[in-house]
Amino acid sequence: MPSVVLANDHGAVELATIFDDYLKKIGYEVNYLGVKTNDSVDYPDMAKAACEEYKKGGYDFGILLCGTGIGISISANKVEGIRCALPQNSYAAAMAKKHNNANFIAFGGRINY
Ligand code: RB5
């Protein structure tokens, strides 16, 4: 079964639930390390937890979510071995995997996609 680590801060609780539900529905095992309330947390902590978990092995990729996706992707990209993309659209998302070998992808819960 494909496996994903997913984490979010308080800026993307609803989006995290959407990802969690959808990924499970299409057959992914999801290790959900995010928060489920609007209580404020620090996005670098969430990024670090997910990246360290990913580096243990066994995951296909990771997903990080914050209000914009910006802070949590910047934080993830400070972790050795992590290449986190913050794609502008589906083309960029596909290229992030194909051309950049991204192992994490970030989105913003407060962004209108
Ligand atoms: C939290 O309020 C917000 O700053 C955070 O989710 C993110 O958007 C930072 O980049």
PDB file of C-alpha atoms and ligand atoms in Angstrom:
ATOM      1  CA  MET A   1       0.000   0.000   0.000  1.00  0.00           C
ATOM      2  CA  PRO A   2       1.449   3.450  -0.899  1.00  0.00           C
ATOM      3  CA  SER A   3       2.245   5.504   2.143  1.00  0.00           C
ATOM      4  CA  VAL A   4       2.251   9.228   2.839  1.00  0.00           C
ATOM      5  CA  VAL A   5       3.170  11.412   5.791  1.00  0.00           C
ATOM      6  CA  LEU A   6       0.903  14.431   6.176  1.00  0.00           C
ATOM      7  CA  ALA A   7       1.233  17.395   8.522  1.00  0.00           C
ATOM      8  CA  ASN A   8      -0.337  20.816   8.862  1.00  0.00           C
ATOM      9  CA  ASP A   9      -0.508  23.793  11.141  1.00  0.00           C
ATOM     10  CA  HIS A  10      -3.648  25.602  12.280  1.00  0.00           C
ATOM     11  CA  GLY A  11      -3.845  27.432   8.937  1.00  0.00           C
ATOM     12  CA  ALA A  12      -4.846  24.316   7.036  1.00  0.00           C
ATOM     13  CA  VAL A  13      -6.960  22.101   9.278  1.00  0.00           C
ATOM     14  CA  GLU A  14      -9.798  21.754   6.800  1.00  0.00           C
ATOM     15  CA  LEU A  15      -7.489  21.138   3.838  1.00  0.00           C
ATOM     16  CA  ALA A  16      -5.621  18.493   5.831  1.00  0.00           C
ATOM     17  CA  THR A  17      -8.875  16.639   6.463  1.00  0.00           C
ATOM     18  CA  ILE A  18      -9.683  16.763   2.752  1.00  0.00           C
ATOM     19  CA  PHE A  19      -6.265  15.301   1.874  1.00  0.00           C
ATOM     20  CA  ASP A  20      -6.448  12.697   4.632  1.00  0.00           C
ATOM     21  CA  ASP A  21      -9.899  11.495   3.591  1.00  0.00           C
ATOM     22  CA  TYR A  22      -9.135  11.522  -0.129  1.00  0.00           C
ATOM     23  CA  LEU A  23      -5.810   9.740   0.102  1.00  0.00           C
ATOM     24  CA  LYS A  24      -7.297   6.998   2.265  1.00  0.00           C
ATOM     25  CA  LYS A  25     -10.188   6.676  -0.162  1.00  0.00           C
ATOM     26  CA  ILE A  26      -7.821   6.062  -3.085  1.00  0.00           C
ATOM     27  CA  GLY A  27      -5.805   3.502  -1.167  1.00  0.00           C
ATOM     28  CA  TYR A  28      -3.016   5.368   0.590  1.00  0.00           C
ATOM     29  CA  GLU A  29      -1.877   4.726   4.099  1.00  0.00           C
ATOM     30  CA  VAL A  30      -1.689   8.175   5.731  1.00  0.00           C
ATOM     31  CA  ASN A  31       0.441   8.923   8.762  1.00  0.00           C
ATOM     32  CA  TYR A  32      -1.271  12.074   9.920  1.00  0.00           C
ATOM     33  CA  LEU A  33       0.971  14.209  12.132  1.00  0.00           C
ATOM     34  CA  GLY A  34      -0.920  17.471  11.825  1.00  0.00           C
ATOM     35  CA  VAL A  35      -3.197  19.379  14.149  1.00  0.00           C
ATOM     36  CA  LYS A  36      -6.971  19.101  14.091  1.00  0.00           C
ATOM     37  CA  THR A  37      -7.886  22.328  15.876  1.00  0.00           C
ATOM     38  CA  ASN A  38      -7.414  26.026  15.174  1.00  0.00           C
ATOM     39  CA  ASP A  39      -5.142  26.428  18.203  1.00  0.00           C
ATOM     40  CA  SER A  40      -1.948  28.098  17.065  1.00  0.00           C
ATOM     41  CA  VAL A  41       1.133  25.937  16.522  1.00  0.00           C
ATOM     42  CA  ASP A  42       4.496  26.694  14.918  1.00  0.00           C
ATOM     43  CA  TYR A  43       4.674  25.478  11.320  1.00  0.00           C
ATOM     44  CA  PRO A  44       8.442  24.768  11.502  1.00  0.00           C
ATOM     45  CA  ASP A  45       7.717  22.194  14.199  1.00  0.00           C
ATOM     46  CA  MET A  46       5.123  20.504  12.005  1.00  0.00           C
ATOM     47  CA  ALA A  47       7.496  20.484   9.027  1.00  0.00           C
ATOM     48  CA  LYS A  48      10.316  19.047  11.097  1.00  0.00           C
ATOM     49  CA  ALA A  49       8.126  16.273  12.538  1.00  0.00           C
ATOM     50  CA  ALA A  50       6.909  15.206   9.107  1.00  0.00           C
ATOM     51  CA  CYS A  51      10.353  15.394   7.475  1.00  0.00           C
ATOM     52  CA  GLU A  52      12.019  13.399  10.239  1.00  0.00           C
ATOM     53  CA  GLU A  53       9.265  10.805  10.013  1.00  0.00           C
ATOM     54  CA  TYR A  54       9.676  10.601   6.217  1.00  0.00           C
ATOM     55  CA  LYS A  55      13.394  10.075   6.594  1.00  0.00           C
ATOM     56  CA  LYS A  56      12.778   6.949   8.674  1.00  0.00           C
ATOM     57  CA  GLY A  57      11.770   5.387   5.350  1.00  0.00           C
ATOM     58  CA  GLY A  58       8.821   3.564   3.866  1.00  0.00           C
ATOM     59  CA  TYR A  59       6.986   6.636   2.587  1.00  0.00           C
ATOM     60  CA  ASP A  60       6.261   7.459  -1.041  1.00  0.00           C
ATOM     61  CA  PHE A  61       6.118  11.197  -0.377  1.00  0.00           C
ATOM     62  CA  GLY A  62       5.054  13.797   2.142  1.00  0.00           C
ATOM     63  CA  ILE A  63       2.482  16.567   2.190  1.00  0.00           C
ATOM     64  CA  LEU A  64       2.804  19.764   4.214  1.00  0.00           C
ATOM     65  CA  LEU A  65       0.108  22.359   4.709  1.00  0.00           C
ATOM     66  CA  CYS A  66       0.018  25.765   6.354  1.00  0.00           C
ATOM     67  CA  GLY A  67      -1.923  28.947   5.658  1.00  0.00           C
ATOM     68  CA  THR A  68      -0.065  29.704   2.437  1.00  0.00           C
ATOM     69  CA  GLY A  69       2.203  26.679   2.094  1.00  0.00           C
ATOM     70  CA  ILE A  70       5.134  29.096   2.065  1.00  0.00           C
ATOM     71  CA  GLY A  71       6.400  28.883   5.626  1.00  0.00           C
ATOM     72  CA  ILE A  72       6.073  25.139   5.943  1.00  0.00           C
ATOM     73  CA  SER A  73       7.802  24.528   2.586  1.00  0.00           C
ATOM     74  CA  ILE A  74      10.675  26.838   3.519  1.00  0.00           C
ATOM     75  CA  SER A  75      11.025  24.967   6.808  1.00  0.00           C
ATOM     76  CA  ALA A  76      10.953  21.570   5.109  1.00  0.00           C
ATOM     77  CA  ASN A  77      13.622  22.602   2.636  1.00  0.00           C
ATOM     78  CA  LYS A  78      16.026  23.281   5.504  1.00  0.00           C
ATOM     79  CA  VAL A  79      15.979  19.573   6.379  1.00  0.00           C
ATOM     80  CA  GLU A  80      18.735  17.596   4.683  1.00  0.00           C
ATOM     81  CA  GLY A  81      17.389  15.273   2.008  1.00  0.00           C
ATOM     82  CA  ILE A  82      14.031  17.017   1.737  1.00  0.00           C
ATOM     83  CA  ARG A  83      12.971  18.675  -1.511  1.00  0.00           C
ATOM     84  CA  CYS A  84       9.615  20.296  -0.941  1.00  0.00           C
ATOM     85  CA  ALA A  85       7.776  21.881  -3.858  1.00  0.00           C
ATOM     86  CA  LEU A  86       5.130  24.581  -3.574  1.00  0.00           C
ATOM     87  CA  PRO A  87       3.566  24.273  -7.031  1.00  0.00           C
ATOM     88  CA  GLN A  88       1.569  27.028  -8.717  1.00  0.00           C
ATOM     89  CA  ASN A  89      -0.639  24.561 -10.612  1.00  0.00           C
ATOM     90  CA  SER A  90      -0.988  20.918 -11.657  1.00  0.00           C
ATOM     91  CA  TYR A  91       1.690  21.275 -14.360  1.00  0.00           C
ATOM     92  CA  ALA A  92       4.207  22.556 -11.824  1.00  0.00           C
ATOM     93  CA  ALA A  93       3.197  19.765  -9.439  1.00  0.00           C
ATOM     94  CA  ALA A  94       3.887  17.125 -12.096  1.00  0.00           C
ATOM     95  CA  MET A  95       7.205  18.762 -13.023  1.00  0.00           C
ATOM     96  CA  ALA A  96       8.208  18.951  -9.358  1.00  0.00           C
ATOM     97  CA  LYS A  97       8.239  15.170  -9.339  1.00  0.00           C
ATOM     98  CA  LYS A  98       9.554  14.600 -12.852  1.00  0.00           C
ATOM     99  CA  HIS A  99      12.264  17.259 -13.078  1.00  0.00           C
ATOM    100  CA  ASN A 100      13.029  18.119  -9.460  1.00  0.00           C
ATOM    101  CA  ASN A 101      12.577  14.759  -7.770  1.00  0.00           C
ATOM    102  CA  ALA A 102      10.520  16.465  -5.061  1.00  0.00           C
ATOM    103  CA  ASN A 103       9.707  14.213  -2.137  1.00  0.00           C
ATOM    104  CA  PHE A 104       7.360  16.656  -0.414  1.00  0.00           C
ATOM    105  CA  ILE A 105       4.632  18.903  -1.721  1.00  0.00           C
ATOM    106  CA  ALA A 106       3.105  21.874   0.085  1.00  0.00           C
ATOM    107  CA  PHE A 107      -0.210  23.696  -0.217  1.00  0.00           C
ATOM    108  CA  GLY A 108      -1.920  26.562   1.553  1.00  0.00           C
ATOM    109  CA  GLY A 109      -5.164  26.127   3.415  1.00  0.00           C
ATOM    110  CA  ARG A 110      -5.959  29.833   3.011  1.00  0.00           C
ATOM    111  CA  ILE A 111      -5.175  29.928  -0.724  1.00  0.00           C
ATOM    112  CA  ASN A 112      -7.907  29.833  -3.354  1.00  0.00           C
ATOM    113  CA  TYR A 113      -6.679  27.228  -5.808  1.00  0.00           C
TER     114      TYR A 113
HETATM  115  C1  RB5 B   1      -0.142  30.887  10.507  1.00  0.00           C
HETATM  116  O1  RB5 B   1      -1.024  31.874  10.900  1.00  0.00           O
HETATM  117  C2  RB5 B   1       0.464  31.191   9.154  1.00  0.00           C
HETATM  118  O2  RB5 B   1       1.393  32.197   9.248  1.00  0.00           O
HETATM  119  C3  RB5 B   1       1.081  29.957   8.573  1.00  0.00           C
HETATM  120  O3  RB5 B   1       0.108  28.972   8.458  1.00  0.00           O
HETATM  121  C4  RB5 B   1       1.689  30.079   7.184  1.00  0.00           C
HETATM  122  O4  RB5 B   1       0.811  30.694   6.293  1.00  0.00           O
HETATM  123  C5  RB5 B   1       3.033  30.606   7.086  1.00  0.00           C
HETATM  124  O5  RB5 B   1       3.661  30.587   6.021  1.00  0.00           O
END
